[in-house]
CSV table of C-alpha atoms and ligand atoms in Angstrom, one decimal:
chain,number,residue,atom,x,y,z
A,1,UNK,CA,0.0,0.0,0.0
A,2,UNK,CA,1.0,3.6,-0.6
A,3,UNK,CA,0.3,6.5,1.7
A,4,UNK,CA,1.0,10.2,1.8
A,5,UNK,CA,1.7,11.3,5.4
A,6,UNK,CA,1.2,14.8,6.6
A,7,UNK,CA,3.2,14.7,9.9
A,8,UNK,CA,3.5,17.4,12.5
A,9,UNK,CA,7.2,18.3,13.0
A,10,UNK,CA,8.2,20.4,16.0
A,11,UNK,CA,11.8,20.7,17.3
A,12,UNK,CA,10.8,21.5,20.9
A,13,UNK,CA,8.2,23.3,23.0
A,14,UNK,CA,9.4,26.7,21.7
A,15,UNK,CA,9.3,25.9,18.0
A,16,UNK,CA,6.0,26.9,16.4
A,17,UNK,CA,6.0,23.6,14.4
A,18,UNK,CA,4.6,22.8,11.0
A,19,UNK,CA,3.3,19.9,8.8
A,20,UNK,CA,5.7,18.1,6.5
A,21,UNK,CA,4.7,15.6,3.8
A,22,UNK,CA,6.2,12.2,3.3
A,23,UNK,CA,5.4,9.4,0.9
A,24,UNK,CA,5.6,5.8,2.0
A,25,UNK,CA,5.2,2.9,-0.4
A,26,UNK,CA,5.2,-0.9,-0.3
A,27,UNK,CA,3.5,-1.1,3.1
A,28,UNK,CA,1.8,-4.4,3.8
A,29,UNK,CA,-1.9,-4.0,5.0
A,30,UNK,CA,-0.9,-6.0,8.1
A,31,UNK,CA,1.8,-3.5,9.1
A,32,UNK,CA,0.8,-1.7,12.3
A,33,UNK,CA,0.5,2.1,12.2
A,34,UNK,CA,3.6,2.4,14.4
A,35,UNK,CA,5.6,-0.1,12.3
A,36,UNK,CA,4.7,2.1,9.2
A,37,UNK,CA,6.3,5.0,11.1
A,38,UNK,CA,9.3,2.8,11.9
A,39,UNK,CA,9.7,2.1,8.1
A,40,UNK,CA,9.5,5.9,7.4
A,41,UNK,CA,12.0,6.6,10.2
A,42,UNK,CA,14.5,4.0,9.0
A,43,UNK,CA,14.4,5.6,5.6
A,44,UNK,CA,14.8,9.1,7.0
A,45,UNK,CA,17.8,8.0,9.0
A,46,UNK,CA,19.4,6.4,5.9
A,47,UNK,CA,18.8,9.6,4.0
A,48,UNK,CA,20.6,11.5,6.8
A,49,UNK,CA,17.3,13.3,7.9
A,50,UNK,CA,15.8,13.7,11.3
A,51,UNK,CA,13.4,10.8,12.1
A,52,UNK,CA,10.0,11.5,13.5
A,53,UNK,CA,9.8,11.3,17.3
A,54,UNK,CA,6.8,9.4,18.6
A,55,UNK,CA,6.0,7.7,21.9
A,56,UNK,CA,5.6,3.9,22.1
A,57,UNK,CA,6.4,1.1,24.5
A,58,UNK,CA,4.4,-2.1,24.8
A,59,UNK,CA,2.9,-2.0,21.3
A,60,UNK,CA,0.1,-4.2,22.6
A,61,UNK,CA,-2.4,-1.7,24.0
A,62,UNK,CA,-1.5,-1.9,27.7
A,63,UNK,CA,1.0,0.8,28.6
A,64,UNK,CA,-0.8,3.9,27.3
A,65,UNK,CA,2.3,5.6,25.9
A,66,UNK,CA,1.4,5.6,22.2
A,67,UNK,CA,-0.9,8.5,21.5
A,68,UNK,CA,-1.3,10.0,18.0
A,69,UNK,CA,-4.0,12.2,16.6
A,70,UNK,CA,-4.7,10.6,13.3
A,71,UNK,CA,-7.0,12.2,10.7
A,72,UNK,CA,-8.6,14.3,13.4
A,73,UNK,CA,-9.2,11.5,15.8
A,74,UNK,CA,-7.4,10.3,19.0
A,75,UNK,CA,-5.8,6.9,18.2
A,76,UNK,CA,-7.1,7.0,14.6
A,77,UNK,CA,-10.3,6.1,12.8
A,78,UNK,CA,-11.4,3.1,14.9
A,79,UNK,CA,-13.2,3.6,18.2
A,80,UNK,CA,-11.8,2.3,21.5
A,81,UNK,CA,-8.3,1.2,20.4
A,82,UNK,CA,-4.8,2.4,21.0
A,83,UNK,CA,-2.6,3.7,18.1
A,84,UNK,CA,-0.4,0.6,18.4
A,85,UNK,CA,-3.3,-1.7,17.7
A,86,UNK,CA,-4.3,0.2,14.5
A,87,UNK,CA,-3.2,-1.5,11.2
A,88,UNK,CA,-2.7,0.0,7.8
A,89,UNK,CA,-5.6,-2.2,6.4
A,90,UNK,CA,-7.8,0.2,8.2
A,91,UNK,CA,-6.9,2.9,5.7
A,92,UNK,CA,-7.5,3.2,1.9
A,93,UNK,CA,-4.6,2.6,-0.4
A,94,UNK,CA,-3.3,5.9,-1.6
A,95,UNK,CA,-4.9,7.8,1.3
A,96,UNK,CA,-3.4,11.0,2.8
A,97,UNK,CA,-3.0,10.5,6.5
A,98,UNK,CA,-2.6,13.5,8.8
A,99,UNK,CA,-0.7,12.7,12.0
A,100,UNK,CA,-0.6,15.1,14.9
A,101,UNK,CA,0.4,15.0,18.6
A,102,UNK,CA,-2.4,14.8,21.2
A,103,UNK,CA,-3.2,18.5,21.5
A,104,UNK,CA,-4.1,20.1,24.9
A,105,UNK,CA,-2.6,23.0,26.8
A,106,UNK,CA,-1.6,20.8,29.7
A,107,UNK,CA,0.2,18.4,27.2
A,108,UNK,CA,3.1,20.5,25.9
A,109,UNK,CA,4.8,19.1,22.9
A,110,UNK,CA,8.3,17.8,23.7
A,111,UNK,CA,9.2,17.0,20.1
A,112,UNK,CA,7.2,16.1,16.9
A,113,UNK,CA,4.5,13.8,18.1
A,114,UNK,CA,5.7,13.3,21.7
A,115,UNK,CA,3.9,15.3,24.3
A,116,UNK,CA,4.4,15.6,28.1
A,117,UNK,CA,1.5,13.9,29.8
A,118,UNK,CA,2.9,14.1,33.3
A,119,UNK,CA,-0.1,16.3,34.3
A,120,UNK,CA,-2.0,13.1,34.5
A,121,UNK,CA,0.6,11.6,36.9
A,122,UNK,CA,0.2,14.7,39.1
A,123,UNK,CA,-3.5,14.2,39.3
A,124,UNK,CA,-2.9,10.6,40.5
A,125,UNK,CA,-0.4,11.8,43.0
A,126,UNK,CA,-2.8,14.4,44.3
A,127,UNK,CA,-5.1,11.5,45.2
A,128,UNK,CA,-2.7,10.5,47.9
A,129,UNK,CA,-0.4,7.6,48.4
A,130,UNK,CA,1.4,5.9,51.3
A,131,UNK,CA,4.7,4.1,51.3
A,132,UNK,CA,4.6,1.3,53.9
A,133,UNK,CA,5.5,-2.3,54.0
A,134,UNK,CA,2.1,-3.8,53.5
A,135,UNK,CA,3.2,-7.4,54.3
A,136,UNK,CA,1.9,-10.3,52.4
A,137,UNK,CA,-1.4,-10.4,50.5
A,138,UNK,CA,-4.4,-10.7,52.8
A,139,UNK,CA,-6.7,-13.6,52.5
A,140,UNK,CA,-8.9,-13.2,49.5
A,141,UNK,CA,-12.1,-13.6,51.5
A,142,UNK,CA,-11.0,-11.4,54.4
A,143,UNK,CA,-12.8,-8.3,52.9
A,144,UNK,CA,-15.9,-9.5,51.1
A,145,UNK,CA,-16.7,-7.5,48.0
A,146,UNK,CA,-19.8,-8.4,45.9
A,147,UNK,CA,-18.8,-9.7,42.5
A,148,UNK,CA,-20.7,-7.1,40.5
A,149,UNK,CA,-19.0,-4.3,42.5
A,150,UNK,CA,-15.5,-5.9,42.1
A,151,UNK,CA,-16.2,-6.2,38.3
A,152,UNK,CA,-17.2,-2.6,38.1
A,153,UNK,CA,-14.2,-1.4,40.1
A,154,UNK,CA,-12.0,-3.4,37.8
A,155,UNK,CA,-13.6,-2.0,34.7
A,156,UNK,CA,-12.7,1.5,36.0
A,157,UNK,CA,-9.2,0.3,37.0
A,158,UNK,CA,-8.4,-0.6,33.4
A,159,UNK,CA,-7.6,3.0,32.4
A,160,UNK,CA,-4.1,3.0,30.8
A,161,UNK,CA,-3.6,6.8,31.2
A,162,UNK,CA,-3.1,7.4,27.5
A,163,UNK,CA,-4.8,10.8,27.5
A,164,UNK,CA,-6.9,10.1,24.4
A,165,UNK,CA,-9.9,11.3,26.4
A,166,UNK,CA,-8.3,14.7,26.8
A,167,UNK,CA,-7.2,14.9,23.1
A,168,UNK,CA,-10.7,13.9,21.9
A,169,UNK,CA,-12.5,16.4,24.1
A,170,UNK,CA,-13.3,19.9,22.7
A,171,UNK,CA,-12.7,21.3,26.2
A,172,UNK,CA,-9.5,19.3,26.7
A,173,UNK,CA,-11.1,17.9,29.9
A,174,UNK,CA,-9.3,15.1,31.8
A,175,UNK,CA,-12.6,14.1,33.4
A,176,UNK,CA,-12.8,10.6,32.1
A,177,UNK,CA,-9.3,9.8,33.3
A,178,UNK,CA,-9.8,11.3,36.7
A,179,UNK,CA,-13.2,9.8,37.1
A,180,UNK,CA,-11.9,6.3,36.2
A,181,UNK,CA,-9.4,6.6,39.1
A,182,UNK,CA,-11.9,8.1,41.5
A,183,UNK,CA,-14.6,5.6,40.7
A,184,UNK,CA,-12.3,2.6,40.9
A,185,UNK,CA,-11.3,3.3,44.5
A,186,UNK,CA,-14.7,4.8,45.6
A,187,UNK,CA,-16.3,1.4,44.9
A,188,UNK,CA,-14.0,-0.7,47.0
A,189,UNK,CA,-13.9,-0.9,50.8
A,190,UNK,CA,-10.2,-0.2,50.9
A,191,UNK,CA,-10.9,3.2,49.2
A,192,UNK,CA,-13.3,4.5,51.8
A,193,UNK,CA,-11.2,6.1,54.4
A,194,UNK,CA,-9.8,8.8,52.1
A,195,UNK,CA,-12.7,8.8,49.6
A,196,UNK,CA,-13.8,12.4,50.3
A,197,UNK,CA,-10.3,14.0,50.3
A,198,UNK,CA,-9.3,12.0,47.3
A,199,UNK,CA,-12.0,13.2,45.0
A,200,UNK,CA,-11.6,16.8,46.1
A,201,UNK,CA,-7.8,16.9,45.7
A,202,UNK,CA,-7.8,15.1,42.4
A,203,UNK,CA,-10.4,17.5,40.9
A,204,UNK,CA,-8.5,20.5,42.3
A,205,UNK,CA,-5.3,19.2,40.7
A,206,UNK,CA,-7.1,18.6,37.4
A,207,UNK,CA,-8.2,22.3,37.4
A,208,UNK,CA,-4.8,23.5,38.4
A,209,UNK,CA,-3.2,21.7,35.5
A,210,UNK,CA,-5.5,23.6,33.1
A,211,UNK,CA,-7.7,20.8,31.9
A,212,UNK,CA,-11.2,22.0,30.8
A,213,UNK,CA,-14.5,21.1,32.3
A,214,UNK,CA,-16.8,18.3,31.2
A,215,UNK,CA,-19.8,19.3,29.1
A,216,UNK,CA,-21.0,15.7,28.6
A,217,UNK,CA,-20.4,15.3,24.9
A,218,UNK,CA,-19.0,11.9,25.4
A,219,UNK,CA,-16.3,12.1,22.8
A,220,UNK,CA,-13.8,10.7,25.4
A,221,UNK,CA,-15.7,7.4,25.9
A,222,UNK,CA,-15.8,6.8,22.1
A,223,UNK,CA,-12.0,6.9,21.8
A,224,UNK,CA,-11.1,5.5,25.2
A,225,UNK,CA,-9.1,2.3,24.5
A,226,UNK,CA,-10.1,0.9,27.9
A,227,UNK,CA,-13.8,1.6,27.2
A,228,UNK,CA,-14.2,3.6,30.4
A,229,UNK,CA,-17.9,4.4,30.4
A,230,UNK,CA,-19.4,7.8,31.1
A,231,UNK,CA,-20.9,6.4,34.3
A,232,UNK,CA,-17.4,7.0,35.8
A,233,UNK,CA,-17.9,10.7,35.3
A,234,UNK,CA,-21.4,10.4,37.0
A,235,UNK,CA,-19.7,8.7,39.9
A,236,UNK,CA,-17.1,11.4,40.2
A,237,UNK,CA,-19.7,14.2,40.1
A,238,UNK,CA,-21.7,12.4,42.8
A,239,UNK,CA,-18.7,11.8,45.0
A,240,UNK,CA,-17.5,15.4,44.6
A,241,UNK,CA,-20.9,16.9,45.7
A,242,UNK,CA,-21.3,14.3,48.5
A,243,UNK,CA,-17.7,15.0,49.7
A,244,UNK,CA,-18.5,18.7,49.8
A,245,UNK,CA,-21.8,18.5,51.7
A,246,UNK,CA,-21.1,15.7,54.2
A,247,UNK,CA,-18.7,15.8,57.2
A,248,UNK,CA,-15.6,13.7,56.8
A,249,UNK,CA,-15.5,11.3,59.7
A,250,UNK,CA,-11.8,10.7,59.0
A,251,UNK,CA,-10.8,14.4,59.0
A,252,UNK,CA,-8.3,15.4,61.6
B,1,UNK,CA,23.1,-4.6,7.6
B,2,UNK,CA,22.5,-3.2,11.1
B,3,UNK,CA,24.8,-3.8,14.1
B,4,UNK,CA,22.3,-5.9,15.9
B,5,UNK,CA,21.8,-8.2,12.9
B,6,UNK,CA,25.6,-8.6,12.6
B,7,UNK,CA,25.8,-9.4,16.3
B,8,UNK,CA,23.1,-12.1,16.1
B,9,UNK,CA,25.0,-13.8,13.3
B,10,UNK,CA,28.2,-13.8,15.3
B,11,UNK,CA,26.7,-15.3,18.4
B,12,UNK,CA,23.6,-17.3,17.4
B,13,UNK,CA,25.3,-20.3,15.8
B,14,UNK,CA,28.5,-20.5,17.8
B,15,UNK,CA,27.9,-19.6,21.4
B,16,UNK,CA,24.4,-21.0,21.2
B,17,UNK,CA,23.7,-24.6,22.0
B,18,UNK,CA,25.9,-26.6,21.9
B,19,UNK,CA,29.1,-24.5,22.0
B,20,UNK,CA,32.5,-25.7,21.0
B,21,UNK,CA,35.7,-24.1,22.1
B,22,UNK,CA,36.7,-23.4,18.5
B,23,UNK,CA,33.4,-21.9,17.8
B,24,UNK,CA,33.3,-19.6,20.7
B,25,UNK,CA,36.6,-17.8,20.1
B,26,UNK,CA,35.5,-16.7,16.7
B,27,UNK,CA,32.4,-14.8,17.8
B,28,UNK,CA,34.5,-13.1,20.5
B,29,UNK,CA,36.7,-11.8,17.8
B,30,UNK,CA,33.7,-10.8,15.7
B,31,UNK,CA,31.9,-9.0,18.5
B,32,UNK,CA,35.1,-7.1,19.4
B,33,UNK,CA,35.4,-6.0,15.8
B,34,UNK,CA,31.8,-5.1,15.7
B,35,UNK,CA,32.0,-3.0,18.9
B,36,UNK,CA,35.0,-1.2,17.5
B,37,UNK,CA,33.2,-0.6,14.2
B,38,UNK,CA,30.1,0.6,16.2
B,39,UNK,CA,32.0,3.3,17.9
B,40,UNK,CA,33.8,4.3,14.7
B,41,UNK,CA,30.9,4.2,12.3
B,42,UNK,CA,27.6,4.6,14.2
B,43,UNK,CA,25.5,7.5,13.0
B,44,UNK,CA,23.0,9.0,15.4
B,45,UNK,CA,20.7,11.7,14.2
B,46,UNK,CA,20.3,14.8,16.3
B,47,UNK,CA,22.4,15.8,19.4
B,48,UNK,CA,22.7,15.0,23.0
B,49,UNK,CA,21.4,18.4,24.0
B,50,UNK,CA,17.8,17.7,23.0
B,51,UNK,CA,15.1,15.0,23.3
B,52,UNK,CA,16.6,12.3,21.2
B,53,UNK,CA,15.0,8.8,20.9
B,54,UNK,CA,17.7,7.6,18.5
B,55,UNK,CA,20.5,8.4,20.9
B,56,UNK,CA,18.7,6.4,23.5
B,57,UNK,CA,18.5,3.4,21.1
B,58,UNK,CA,22.1,3.7,20.1
B,59,UNK,CA,23.1,3.6,23.8
B,60,UNK,CA,21.0,0.4,24.2
B,61,UNK,CA,22.8,-1.2,21.3
B,62,UNK,CA,26.2,-0.2,22.8
B,63,UNK,CA,25.1,-1.9,26.1
B,64,UNK,CA,23.9,-4.9,24.2
B,65,UNK,CA,27.2,-5.4,22.4
B,66,UNK,CA,29.2,-5.0,25.6
B,67,UNK,CA,27.0,-7.5,27.4
B,68,UNK,CA,27.2,-9.8,24.4
B,69,UNK,CA,31.0,-9.8,24.6
B,70,UNK,CA,30.9,-10.5,28.3
B,71,UNK,CA,28.5,-13.4,27.8
B,72,UNK,CA,30.9,-15.0,25.3
B,73,UNK,CA,33.9,-14.5,27.7
B,74,UNK,CA,31.8,-16.1,30.4
B,75,UNK,CA,30.7,-19.0,28.2
B,76,UNK,CA,34.3,-19.7,27.2
B,77,UNK,CA,35.8,-19.6,30.7
B,78,UNK,CA,33.4,-22.2,32.0
B,79,UNK,CA,35.0,-25.4,30.9
B,80,UNK,CA,32.2,-27.8,31.6
B,81,UNK,CA,28.7,-28.7,30.3
B,82,UNK,CA,25.7,-27.9,32.4
B,83,UNK,CA,22.3,-29.3,31.4
B,84,UNK,CA,21.4,-27.8,28.1
B,85,UNK,CA,24.5,-25.6,28.1
B,86,UNK,CA,26.4,-28.4,26.4
B,87,UNK,CA,30.0,-28.0,25.3
B,88,UNK,CA,30.9,-30.7,22.9
B,89,UNK,CA,34.3,-31.6,24.5
B,90,UNK,CA,32.6,-32.0,28.0
B,91,UNK,CA,30.3,-35.0,27.7
B,92,UNK,CA,30.2,-38.5,29.1
B,93,UNK,CA,31.0,-41.5,26.8
B,94,UNK,CA,27.2,-41.7,26.4
B,95,UNK,CA,26.9,-38.2,25.2
B,96,UNK,CA,25.4,-36.7,28.4
B,97,UNK,CA,26.4,-33.2,29.7
B,98,UNK,CA,29.5,-33.5,31.9
B,99,UNK,CA,29.4,-31.1,34.8
B,100,UNK,CA,32.6,-30.3,36.7
B,101,UNK,CA,31.4,-29.2,40.1
B,102,UNK,CA,34.9,-29.4,41.7
B,103,UNK,CA,35.9,-26.5,39.5
B,104,UNK,CA,32.8,-24.6,38.5
B,105,UNK,CA,30.3,-24.7,41.4
B,106,UNK,CA,30.2,-21.0,41.5
B,107,UNK,CA,28.4,-18.0,40.0
B,108,UNK,CA,30.7,-15.9,37.9
B,109,UNK,CA,30.4,-12.2,38.8
B,110,UNK,CA,32.5,-10.1,36.3
B,111,UNK,CA,33.9,-6.7,37.2
B,112,UNK,CA,34.6,-4.1,34.5
B,113,UNK,CA,38.3,-3.3,34.6
B,114,UNK,CA,38.4,-0.5,32.1
B,115,UNK,CA,38.2,0.0,28.4
B,116,UNK,CA,40.0,-2.9,26.5
B,117,UNK,CA,40.9,-4.6,29.7
B,118,UNK,CA,39.9,-8.2,30.4
B,119,UNK,CA,37.1,-8.3,33.0
B,120,UNK,CA,38.0,-9.5,36.5
B,121,UNK,CA,36.3,-12.7,37.7
B,122,UNK,CA,34.8,-12.9,41.1
B,123,UNK,CA,33.6,-16.3,42.2
B,124,UNK,CA,30.5,-16.6,44.3
B,125,UNK,CA,30.6,-20.2,45.5
B,126,UNK,CA,27.4,-22.2,45.4
B,127,UNK,CA,27.1,-23.9,48.8
B,128,UNK,CA,24.6,-26.6,49.2
B,129,UNK,CA,23.8,-27.4,52.9
B,130,UNK,CA,20.9,-29.8,52.7
B,131,UNK,CA,20.5,-31.0,49.2
B,132,UNK,CA,23.6,-32.2,47.4
B,133,UNK,CA,23.8,-31.7,43.7
B,134,UNK,CA,23.5,-34.8,41.7
B,135,UNK,CA,23.6,-35.6,38.0
B,136,UNK,CA,20.3,-35.5,36.3
B,137,UNK,CA,19.3,-38.6,34.4
B,138,UNK,CA,16.6,-38.9,31.9
B,139,UNK,CA,17.0,-42.7,31.6
C,1,SF4,S1,-9.9,7.2,30.5
C,1,SF4,FE1,-9.5,6.0,28.6
C,1,SF4,S2,-8.8,7.5,27.1
C,1,SF4,FE2,-8.7,8.5,29.1
C,1,SF4,S3,-6.6,8.1,29.8
C,1,SF4,FE3,-7.8,6.4,30.6
C,1,SF4,S4,-7.6,4.8,29.0
C,1,SF4,FE4,-7.0,6.7,28.0
C,2,FES,S1,2.5,1.3,22.9
C,2,FES,FE1,1.6,0.6,24.8
C,2,FES,S2,-0.5,1.1,24.5
C,2,FES,FE2,0.3,1.5,22.5
């Protein structure tokens, strides 16, 4: 297959950046999107040109590091997958493909298609953590959790932190990401003691980082590779209001 | 051909399984030449003063070649067979792996002694207090 690629090139955060056009040919339909970029990069290196920087790690949809905005959509034209699981057979032969970084003010471009997503890490950190020796795993039946609740908590826990929800959102809101983390812990007994503080601190950090507010368009859930449902956001909203209006029995 | 492909060709057939003493000297020579060529000829786009994924990859290849050389040195110094790590000149008359516990019941920890210096061997003896090592038999 043959493709024309319009790729965003930007030397660093200060550089205004621009699109550059490249042709790739002889690409097998079963080549993954990232492998297609590898092919291009190998050629650019051989030609003595600067290869395109892009993030990737596991290449199997679990780490959340690959994040490209392809033809105007986070992670490309298919819903609910990561860029690394997108294949060239999902495009038309001869198609022009536009590739951009995930765009949001809290995600500054580091180089080309690589953005700094550490704002998401800071939201997690704001939720609180402890460093103690927790000993060996407790008996599985020591804390009973109804199966449907455990399943739902696990569904929320599958967020891989890719940031596609932010890139897909017209408000650059990180609500789906934050909500997935909040809802996961809010459902479990182990998450109760700090439940009120956690939601308040994480939402405050989300605002501080400059993410926009949620206006319930749901673009995030369409692109989310972990299929985090919008009910996570409902849970976050509920917890946030509840935390505000009820006394915290754990407060010092 | 890339440096990693070259390295695979040097090692795969000769220090793989089973290894022969004649075979394992050759890849050592080849890997040394390859390392030397790597530092002379490698071309890394960009500079070290910016975000550079290619520099990161080049450093990994450098580590990979260095470790590859050490693995060959280690394989060659161990003059015995051990399970699947069979050296053709150390086998019983029946063709089973011949272990030499009197000489090699240790873990080899190698210390870097500087560029182009042979690494220093530190032996960490394997001491068995309760279970004594025996020869595995599939018969
Ligand atoms: S909620 Fe979905 S889209 Fe957002 S960071 Fe998590 S996995 Fe990615
Ligand atoms: S590279 Fe890990 S999710 Fe795509």
